[in-house]
């Protein structure tokens, strides 16, 4: 005789580990610390965080207002027993849509749900008639997470306010420099074209300003203001005006010092060799551990395997040494805390100084991401000093020398650091 197996209807809503965790947390909620009015305000404000949309916020608000006010007292149980059909009528959506929205609220940890075997919602009361539990929509998890969600709303509003302020400042800086480009007449055509191209690259990188992040807008504003100073031939701004943070320096007694930007040289060095990235050697007093030969090319080429010796020498460069040797980074408001952040900022720096993406990729292939970022910083510093007229060609030449095993990036960094120390000591001596 053939067995007849009855297809039983699944009982209750699908339970995931996350939903089970929310149920467990809801039982530990301390009722009586938050009122119904506070939860109603929170439900309306959650839309600004992007967690839920307006319809879901309306549904959550109806659930909160359905529970009696005394259910949020110390001995209460804020559980709602309305059916999906009734909720659909009040929200103005279909029953299926209400079921999906309840599932989303459950997944977000804004409510928990307990379904009965026949999908009905009903309370479980004690002998005194008080509700102790029930099958329905439980709001205790919302009471438990009230402080967390309130902080999220405040942080989101503060971020939005900061982004709007950054957007206004960016648009103002972009308008000012474009007006200055149209009105200025006492600069050379080369400088005018270079600044105009730089402004266009920044504008294209940001794209639609209203959709850009706060961080991108602030960095773009710093770059535009920096370009404005160069166009007007003004001295570089102090770093405290650019929002630079304090960094560790090896040459102060208290181990903390604000990075300062020396005045850039007015003339281009006559030792720049056209068509290559090789800068002639300079003679400096020993202001630090670096020597006068601490540049890309030395009198005696490095002999040995590129894969064995050169990476070991270049790996000795510390981020604080790179920042100390290239004050142009801090002048642009670029003060990374780690090499990972520095590598992420490198494409933006390349766009700013006119290095193509192909040149940057070639440097990454020849040196690796970290050393390529250091090479870009060195290129930026020398372009800032007006020693390099073609940053892209300079970086390509450095990549070729790295592939041939003749690039000494460590010496370049310490050579620039020695030059900066000398300029700092000269400036301090002049002030005294």
Tab-separated table of C-alpha atoms in Angstrom:
chain	number	residue	atom	x	y	z
A	1	UNK	CA	0.000	0.000	0.000
A	2	UNK	CA	1.363	3.402	-1.021
A	3	UNK	CA	2.368	5.718	1.808
A	4	UNK	CA	0.660	9.072	1.781
A	5	UNK	CA	2.845	11.825	3.207
A	6	UNK	CA	1.075	14.957	4.262
A	7	UNK	CA	2.839	18.168	3.158
A	8	UNK	CA	2.899	20.220	6.309
A	9	UNK	CA	2.881	23.990	6.157
A	10	UNK	CA	6.128	25.546	7.501
A	11	UNK	CA	5.688	27.055	10.924
A	12	UNK	CA	6.712	30.677	11.434
A	13	UNK	CA	9.131	33.020	9.781
A	14	UNK	CA	12.563	31.932	8.553
A	15	UNK	CA	15.105	32.139	11.372
A	16	UNK	CA	18.716	33.031	10.676
A	17	UNK	CA	21.589	33.220	13.202
A	18	UNK	CA	21.320	37.006	13.143
A	19	UNK	CA	17.602	36.969	13.846
A	20	UNK	CA	18.106	34.456	16.644
A	21	UNK	CA	20.714	36.775	18.158
A	22	UNK	CA	18.291	39.723	17.992
A	23	UNK	CA	15.662	37.634	19.777
A	24	UNK	CA	18.124	36.794	22.533
A	25	UNK	CA	19.133	40.442	22.933
A	26	UNK	CA	15.493	41.549	23.060
A	27	UNK	CA	14.904	39.414	26.153
A	28	UNK	CA	17.695	41.262	27.962
A	29	UNK	CA	16.267	44.728	27.261
A	30	UNK	CA	15.564	46.896	30.290
A	31	UNK	CA	12.053	48.283	29.852
A	32	UNK	CA	11.223	51.651	31.373
A	33	UNK	CA	14.317	53.598	30.283
A	34	UNK	CA	12.807	54.848	27.000
A	35	UNK	CA	9.311	56.206	26.405
A	36	UNK	CA	7.058	55.582	23.450
A	37	UNK	CA	7.375	59.211	22.320
A	38	UNK	CA	11.168	58.909	22.139
A	39	UNK	CA	10.907	55.773	20.013
A	40	UNK	CA	8.380	57.491	17.720
A	41	UNK	CA	10.814	60.365	17.118
A	42	UNK	CA	13.624	57.881	16.473
A	43	UNK	CA	11.531	55.991	13.918
A	44	UNK	CA	10.936	59.198	11.989
A	45	UNK	CA	14.622	60.180	12.093
A	46	UNK	CA	16.008	56.826	10.956
A	47	UNK	CA	15.286	57.668	7.326
A	48	UNK	CA	18.212	60.124	7.260
A	49	UNK	CA	20.656	57.290	8.003
A	50	UNK	CA	19.635	55.307	4.928
A	51	UNK	CA	18.767	52.196	6.948
A	52	UNK	CA	15.078	52.384	6.073
A	53	UNK	CA	12.964	54.370	3.636
A	54	UNK	CA	9.911	56.502	4.320
A	55	UNK	CA	7.383	53.668	3.993
A	56	UNK	CA	9.306	51.421	6.356
A	57	UNK	CA	9.624	54.306	8.803
A	58	UNK	CA	5.849	54.806	8.607
A	59	UNK	CA	5.274	51.112	9.333
A	60	UNK	CA	7.653	51.209	12.301
A	61	UNK	CA	5.931	54.324	13.622
A	62	UNK	CA	2.519	52.589	13.416
A	63	UNK	CA	3.887	49.602	15.335
A	64	UNK	CA	5.249	51.891	18.061
A	65	UNK	CA	2.014	53.870	18.370
A	66	UNK	CA	-0.038	50.660	18.443
A	67	UNK	CA	1.628	49.486	21.646
A	68	UNK	CA	0.094	51.141	24.756
A	69	UNK	CA	2.174	53.809	26.465
A	70	UNK	CA	2.286	51.792	29.692
A	71	UNK	CA	3.778	48.870	27.730
A	72	UNK	CA	7.082	50.788	27.814
A	73	UNK	CA	6.981	51.062	31.612
A	74	UNK	CA	9.072	48.856	33.880
A	75	UNK	CA	6.574	45.990	34.036
A	76	UNK	CA	5.309	46.325	30.449
A	77	UNK	CA	5.865	44.247	27.336
A	78	UNK	CA	5.874	46.298	24.085
A	79	UNK	CA	4.556	43.585	21.768
A	80	UNK	CA	2.157	44.353	18.882
A	81	UNK	CA	-0.459	41.799	17.800
A	82	UNK	CA	-1.901	43.456	14.683
A	83	UNK	CA	-2.210	41.277	11.622
A	84	UNK	CA	-0.437	42.002	8.349
A	85	UNK	CA	-3.810	42.730	6.753
A	86	UNK	CA	-4.573	45.468	9.281
A	87	UNK	CA	-1.094	46.925	8.975
A	88	UNK	CA	-1.430	46.901	5.170
A	89	UNK	CA	-4.681	48.863	5.463
A	90	UNK	CA	-3.102	51.494	7.733
A	91	UNK	CA	0.110	51.861	5.728
A	92	UNK	CA	-1.595	51.737	2.328
A	93	UNK	CA	0.437	48.853	0.906
A	94	UNK	CA	-0.296	45.244	0.011
A	95	UNK	CA	-0.134	42.405	2.528
A	96	UNK	CA	2.864	40.897	0.755
A	97	UNK	CA	4.692	44.230	0.854
A	98	UNK	CA	4.030	44.507	4.591
A	99	UNK	CA	5.434	41.012	5.145
A	100	UNK	CA	8.626	41.904	3.247
A	101	UNK	CA	9.037	45.163	5.139
A	102	UNK	CA	8.629	43.384	8.471
A	103	UNK	CA	11.331	40.926	7.406
A	104	UNK	CA	13.664	43.805	6.559
A	105	UNK	CA	13.029	45.490	9.916
A	106	UNK	CA	13.727	42.133	11.565
A	107	UNK	CA	17.031	41.783	9.662
A	108	UNK	CA	18.058	45.310	10.669
A	109	UNK	CA	17.426	44.611	14.342
A	110	UNK	CA	14.657	47.193	14.708
A	111	UNK	CA	12.018	44.601	15.655
A	112	UNK	CA	11.858	40.904	16.469
A	113	UNK	CA	9.010	38.548	15.581
A	114	UNK	CA	7.588	35.373	17.036
A	115	UNK	CA	5.048	33.500	14.893
A	116	UNK	CA	2.585	30.930	16.164
A	117	UNK	CA	1.736	27.580	14.571
A	118	UNK	CA	-1.351	28.965	12.849
A	119	UNK	CA	0.278	32.317	11.960
A	120	UNK	CA	-1.947	34.168	14.411
A	121	UNK	CA	-0.709	36.900	16.734
A	122	UNK	CA	-1.938	36.791	20.311
A	123	UNK	CA	-0.692	37.667	23.806
A	124	UNK	CA	0.179	35.263	26.610
A	125	UNK	CA	-1.099	36.539	29.958
A	126	UNK	CA	-0.531	35.510	33.559
A	127	UNK	CA	-3.249	34.967	36.186
A	128	UNK	CA	-3.391	38.714	36.856
A	129	UNK	CA	-4.085	39.487	33.208
A	130	UNK	CA	-0.675	41.046	32.496
A	131	UNK	CA	1.060	40.224	29.215
A	132	UNK	CA	4.188	38.166	29.880
A	133	UNK	CA	4.924	37.059	26.325
A	134	UNK	CA	3.174	36.595	23.015
A	135	UNK	CA	3.350	35.806	19.349
A	136	UNK	CA	3.649	39.075	17.498
A	137	UNK	CA	5.971	41.985	16.725
A	138	UNK	CA	8.301	42.626	19.671
A	139	UNK	CA	9.727	46.161	20.087
A	140	UNK	CA	12.054	45.410	22.981
A	141	UNK	CA	15.095	45.241	20.669
A	142	UNK	CA	14.357	48.823	19.600
A	143	UNK	CA	14.324	49.871	23.264
A	144	UNK	CA	17.664	48.122	23.803
A	145	UNK	CA	19.300	49.791	20.779
A	146	UNK	CA	17.815	53.246	21.330
A	147	UNK	CA	21.114	54.838	22.394
A	148	UNK	CA	23.065	53.265	19.534
A	149	UNK	CA	20.538	54.303	16.893
A	150	UNK	CA	20.239	57.809	18.327
A	151	UNK	CA	24.010	58.267	18.067
A	152	UNK	CA	23.871	56.989	14.502
A	153	UNK	CA	21.265	59.633	13.626
A	154	UNK	CA	23.357	62.381	15.243
A	155	UNK	CA	26.539	61.270	13.484
A	156	UNK	CA	24.756	61.107	10.138
A	157	UNK	CA	23.376	64.608	10.553
A	158	UNK	CA	26.769	65.954	11.612
A	159	UNK	CA	28.403	64.311	8.591
A	160	UNK	CA	25.757	65.745	6.286
A	161	UNK	CA	26.287	69.217	7.752
A	162	UNK	CA	30.064	68.924	7.327
A	163	UNK	CA	29.637	67.704	3.745
A	164	UNK	CA	27.386	70.637	2.901
A	165	UNK	CA	29.950	73.045	4.354
A	166	UNK	CA	32.740	71.354	2.388
A	167	UNK	CA	30.611	71.529	-0.754
A	168	UNK	CA	30.057	75.265	-0.353
A	169	UNK	CA	33.754	75.863	0.248
A	170	UNK	CA	34.754	73.724	-2.749
A	171	UNK	CA	32.374	75.511	-5.089
A	172	UNK	CA	33.596	78.871	-3.816
A	173	UNK	CA	37.259	77.913	-4.295
A	174	UNK	CA	36.558	76.598	-7.799
A	175	UNK	CA	34.689	79.777	-8.763
A	176	UNK	CA	37.427	82.006	-7.328
A	177	UNK	CA	40.288	80.327	-9.159
A	178	UNK	CA	38.402	80.312	-12.457
A	179	UNK	CA	37.726	84.030	-12.075
A	180	UNK	CA	41.383	84.570	-11.218
A	181	UNK	CA	42.476	82.652	-14.317
A	182	UNK	CA	40.281	84.900	-16.444
A	183	UNK	CA	41.516	88.120	-14.821
A	184	UNK	CA	45.195	87.588	-14.010
A	185	UNK	CA	47.607	89.070	-16.526
A	186	UNK	CA	51.034	89.186	-14.833
A	187	UNK	CA	51.887	85.477	-15.140
A	188	UNK	CA	53.479	83.632	-17.994
A	189	UNK	CA	51.431	81.639	-20.448
A	190	UNK	CA	53.093	78.425	-19.252
A	191	UNK	CA	52.101	78.969	-15.624
A	192	UNK	CA	48.596	80.033	-16.656
A	193	UNK	CA	48.113	76.927	-18.788
A	194	UNK	CA	49.546	74.659	-16.090
A	195	UNK	CA	47.228	75.996	-13.402
A	196	UNK	CA	44.227	75.862	-15.755
A	197	UNK	CA	44.963	72.239	-16.617
A	198	UNK	CA	45.348	71.422	-12.933
A	199	UNK	CA	41.997	72.999	-12.069
A	200	UNK	CA	40.334	71.087	-14.880
A	201	UNK	CA	41.790	67.791	-13.664
A	202	UNK	CA	40.561	68.442	-10.126
A	203	UNK	CA	37.087	69.331	-11.401
A	204	UNK	CA	36.937	66.195	-13.550
A	205	UNK	CA	38.143	64.056	-10.644
A	206	UNK	CA	35.386	65.337	-8.344
A	207	UNK	CA	32.711	65.071	-11.042
A	208	UNK	CA	29.289	65.920	-9.630
A	209	UNK	CA	30.235	67.815	-6.487
A	210	UNK	CA	26.920	67.144	-4.733
A	211	UNK	CA	27.644	63.402	-4.861
A	212	UNK	CA	31.259	63.593	-3.687
A	213	UNK	CA	32.288	62.661	-0.163
A	214	UNK	CA	33.313	65.125	2.511
A	215	UNK	CA	36.922	63.927	2.416
A	216	UNK	CA	37.224	64.319	-1.350
A	217	UNK	CA	35.742	67.812	-1.284
A	218	UNK	CA	38.070	68.986	1.479
A	219	UNK	CA	41.148	67.660	-0.287
A	220	UNK	CA	40.065	69.194	-3.590
A	221	UNK	CA	39.512	72.537	-1.851
A	222	UNK	CA	43.017	72.453	-0.392
A	223	UNK	CA	44.441	71.740	-3.845
A	224	UNK	CA	42.474	74.587	-5.397
A	225	UNK	CA	43.566	77.033	-2.708
A	226	UNK	CA	47.153	75.873	-3.129
A	227	UNK	CA	46.882	76.473	-6.893
A	228	UNK	CA	45.421	79.920	-6.233
A	229	UNK	CA	48.443	80.823	-4.101
A	230	UNK	CA	50.765	79.691	-6.858
A	231	UNK	CA	48.839	81.626	-9.482
A	232	UNK	CA	48.987	84.794	-7.395
A	233	UNK	CA	52.683	84.092	-6.599
A	234	UNK	CA	52.056	84.096	-2.854
A	235	UNK	CA	54.171	82.427	-0.198
A	236	UNK	CA	53.015	78.930	0.821
A	237	UNK	CA	50.469	78.908	3.606
A	238	UNK	CA	51.379	77.724	7.115
A	239	UNK	CA	50.262	74.168	7.656
A	240	UNK	CA	47.999	75.049	10.563
A	241	UNK	CA	45.817	76.917	8.085
A	242	UNK	CA	45.610	73.785	5.937
A	243	UNK	CA	44.522	71.629	8.879
A	244	UNK	CA	47.758	69.686	9.055
A	245	UNK	CA	48.172	67.477	12.079
A	246	UNK	CA	51.208	67.155	14.306
A	247	UNK	CA	53.672	64.505	13.264
A	248	UNK	CA	56.633	62.987	14.983
A	249	UNK	CA	59.992	64.534	14.197
A	250	UNK	CA	63.373	63.101	15.109
A	251	UNK	CA	65.075	66.432	15.816
A	252	UNK	CA	63.140	68.050	18.638
A	253	UNK	CA	63.385	67.593	22.361
A	254	UNK	CA	59.702	66.970	23.044
A	255	UNK	CA	59.346	64.544	20.094
A	256	UNK	CA	56.491	66.573	18.580
A	257	UNK	CA	56.725	69.289	15.978
A	258	UNK	CA	54.454	70.823	13.377
A	259	UNK	CA	55.733	70.357	9.861
A	260	UNK	CA	56.730	73.663	8.299
A	261	UNK	CA	56.994	74.476	4.630
A	262	UNK	CA	60.131	76.238	3.413
A	263	UNK	CA	59.740	78.887	0.702
A	264	UNK	CA	60.074	77.301	-2.710
A	265	UNK	CA	62.921	78.418	-4.878
A	266	UNK	CA	62.188	81.082	-7.420
A	267	UNK	CA	64.435	79.737	-10.149
A	268	UNK	CA	64.779	76.387	-11.781
A	269	UNK	CA	68.008	74.561	-11.157
A	270	UNK	CA	70.455	74.625	-14.012
A	271	UNK	CA	71.484	71.081	-13.243
A	272	UNK	CA	68.278	69.479	-14.490
A	273	UNK	CA	69.033	67.229	-17.412
A	274	UNK	CA	66.497	67.281	-20.180
A	275	UNK	CA	64.888	63.992	-21.129
A	276	UNK	CA	65.840	62.156	-17.961
A	277	UNK	CA	65.108	62.012	-14.287
A	278	UNK	CA	68.687	62.619	-13.194
A	279	UNK	CA	69.346	65.655	-11.091
A	280	UNK	CA	72.895	66.799	-10.548
A	281	UNK	CA	74.479	66.499	-7.186
A	282	UNK	CA	74.345	69.375	-4.749
A	283	UNK	CA	76.890	70.182	-2.073
A	284	UNK	CA	75.284	70.571	1.337
A	285	UNK	CA	76.786	70.719	4.815
A	286	UNK	CA	76.027	67.651	6.870
A	287	UNK	CA	72.750	68.790	8.365
A	288	UNK	CA	71.604	65.210	8.863
A	289	UNK	CA	72.622	61.642	8.188
A	290	UNK	CA	72.219	62.191	4.427
A	291	UNK	CA	75.080	63.077	2.135
A	292	UNK	CA	75.282	65.213	-0.965
A	293	UNK	CA	75.026	62.118	-3.162
A	294	UNK	CA	71.594	61.149	-1.840
A	295	UNK	CA	69.810	61.395	-5.157
A	296	UNK	CA	68.626	59.024	-7.873
A	297	UNK	CA	71.976	58.890	-9.685
A	298	UNK	CA	75.316	58.428	-8.028
A	299	UNK	CA	78.851	58.552	-9.369
A	300	UNK	CA	79.283	54.813	-8.875
A	301	UNK	CA	76.294	52.740	-10.054
A	302	UNK	CA	74.963	50.132	-7.679
A	303	UNK	CA	76.199	46.694	-8.602
A	304	UNK	CA	74.352	43.531	-7.823
A	305	UNK	CA	71.020	41.796	-8.275
A	306	UNK	CA	67.973	44.024	-8.401
A	307	UNK	CA	65.743	41.403	-6.807
A	308	UNK	CA	68.124	40.826	-3.890
A	309	UNK	CA	69.811	44.088	-2.947
A	310	UNK	CA	67.793	47.023	-4.222
A	311	UNK	CA	64.441	46.165	-2.556
A	312	UNK	CA	66.230	45.712	0.768
A	313	UNK	CA	67.743	49.191	0.572
A	314	UNK	CA	64.494	50.857	-0.480
A	315	UNK	CA	62.496	49.060	2.194
A	316	UNK	CA	64.358	51.088	4.838
A	317	UNK	CA	62.431	54.269	3.981
A	318	UNK	CA	60.020	55.179	6.763
A	319	UNK	CA	56.866	57.173	6.141
A	320	UNK	CA	57.914	59.917	8.561
A	321	UNK	CA	61.150	60.350	6.587
A	322	UNK	CA	59.184	60.682	3.358
A	323	UNK	CA	56.932	63.330	4.900
A	324	UNK	CA	59.934	65.176	6.337
A	325	UNK	CA	61.720	65.158	2.977
A	326	UNK	CA	58.695	66.238	0.908
A	327	UNK	CA	56.970	69.184	2.591
A	328	UNK	CA	54.938	69.705	-0.582
A	329	UNK	CA	52.718	66.822	0.586
A	330	UNK	CA	51.819	68.597	3.818
A	331	UNK	CA	51.427	71.838	1.895
A	332	UNK	CA	48.654	70.098	-0.055
A	333	UNK	CA	47.047	68.814	3.150
A	334	UNK	CA	48.262	65.254	2.479
A	335	UNK	CA	49.424	63.816	5.815
A	336	UNK	CA	48.819	60.039	5.671
A	337	UNK	CA	49.108	57.998	8.841
A	338	UNK	CA	50.222	54.799	7.103
A	339	UNK	CA	51.687	53.628	3.828
A	340	UNK	CA	48.337	52.069	2.917
A	341	UNK	CA	46.676	55.475	3.091
A	342	UNK	CA	49.616	57.003	1.228
A	343	UNK	CA	49.224	54.465	-1.606
A	344	UNK	CA	45.500	55.264	-1.839
A	345	UNK	CA	46.272	58.982	-2.189
A	346	UNK	CA	48.880	58.456	-4.922
A	347	UNK	CA	46.455	58.418	-7.919
A	348	UNK	CA	45.008	61.755	-6.826
A	349	UNK	CA	48.486	63.252	-6.452
A	350	UNK	CA	49.388	61.985	-9.926
A	351	UNK	CA	46.340	63.672	-11.441
A	352	UNK	CA	47.206	66.870	-9.623
A	353	UNK	CA	50.801	67.163	-10.858
A	354	UNK	CA	50.052	65.870	-14.359
A	355	UNK	CA	51.322	62.272	-14.212
A	356	UNK	CA	49.327	59.940	-16.429
A	357	UNK	CA	47.826	56.710	-15.172
A	358	UNK	CA	50.039	54.770	-17.581
A	359	UNK	CA	53.172	56.328	-16.067
A	360	UNK	CA	51.963	55.527	-12.560
A	361	UNK	CA	51.226	51.903	-13.465
A	362	UNK	CA	54.687	51.599	-15.016
A	363	UNK	CA	56.235	52.850	-11.780
A	364	UNK	CA	54.158	50.370	-9.748
A	365	UNK	CA	55.274	47.498	-11.962
A	366	UNK	CA	58.928	48.512	-11.680
A	367	UNK	CA	59.060	49.396	-7.971
A	368	UNK	CA	55.938	48.139	-6.229
A	369	UNK	CA	53.097	50.212	-4.810
A	370	UNK	CA	54.903	51.656	-1.777
A	371	UNK	CA	58.091	52.620	-3.587
A	372	UNK	CA	56.067	54.047	-6.464
A	373	UNK	CA	54.199	56.224	-3.950
A	374	UNK	CA	57.547	57.450	-2.583
A	375	UNK	CA	58.740	58.154	-6.134
A	376	UNK	CA	55.585	60.202	-6.791
A	377	UNK	CA	56.211	62.165	-3.584
A	378	UNK	CA	59.805	62.878	-4.672
A	379	UNK	CA	58.551	63.964	-8.092
A	380	UNK	CA	55.965	66.248	-6.486
A	381	UNK	CA	58.597	67.850	-4.251
A	382	UNK	CA	60.987	68.514	-7.127
A	383	UNK	CA	58.167	69.840	-9.298
A	384	UNK	CA	57.202	72.071	-6.396
A	385	UNK	CA	60.779	73.350	-6.293
A	386	UNK	CA	60.574	73.919	-10.052
A	387	UNK	CA	63.417	71.532	-10.740
A	388	UNK	CA	61.306	69.242	-12.929
A	389	UNK	CA	59.351	70.522	-15.897
A	390	UNK	CA	57.774	67.168	-16.895
A	391	UNK	CA	56.685	65.139	-13.840
A	392	UNK	CA	55.371	62.303	-15.996
A	393	UNK	CA	58.658	61.954	-17.883
A	394	UNK	CA	60.593	62.201	-14.636
A	395	UNK	CA	58.596	59.332	-13.083
A	396	UNK	CA	58.997	57.205	-16.221
A	397	UNK	CA	62.768	57.729	-16.088
A	398	UNK	CA	62.797	56.709	-12.437
A	399	UNK	CA	60.849	53.562	-13.325
A	400	UNK	CA	63.389	52.722	-16.049
A	401	UNK	CA	66.250	53.182	-13.603
A	402	UNK	CA	64.441	51.001	-11.037
A	403	UNK	CA	63.984	48.249	-13.635
A	404	UNK	CA	67.708	48.450	-14.411
A	405	UNK	CA	68.632	48.383	-10.716
A	406	UNK	CA	70.164	51.880	-10.740
A	407	UNK	CA	67.551	53.791	-8.722
A	408	UNK	CA	68.534	54.728	-5.167
A	409	UNK	CA	65.277	56.063	-3.784
A	410	UNK	CA	66.487	55.968	-0.190
A	411	UNK	CA	69.297	58.365	-0.992
A	412	UNK	CA	66.866	60.632	-2.812
A	413	UNK	CA	64.607	60.898	0.232
A	414	UNK	CA	67.425	61.607	2.677
A	415	UNK	CA	68.992	64.046	0.255
A	416	UNK	CA	65.780	66.062	0.127
A	417	UNK	CA	65.536	65.829	3.910
A	418	UNK	CA	69.073	67.223	4.214
A	419	UNK	CA	68.170	70.101	1.931
A	420	UNK	CA	65.097	70.867	3.973
A	421	UNK	CA	67.056	70.788	7.233
A	422	UNK	CA	69.561	73.207	5.734
A	423	UNK	CA	66.809	75.573	4.617
A	424	UNK	CA	65.180	75.394	8.035
A	425	UNK	CA	68.422	76.162	9.823
A	426	UNK	CA	69.141	79.050	7.454
A	427	UNK	CA	65.678	80.477	7.972
A	428	UNK	CA	65.941	80.217	11.765
A	429	UNK	CA	69.371	81.842	11.694
A	430	UNK	CA	67.984	84.685	9.590
A	431	UNK	CA	65.171	85.274	12.068
A	432	UNK	CA	67.561	85.448	15.010
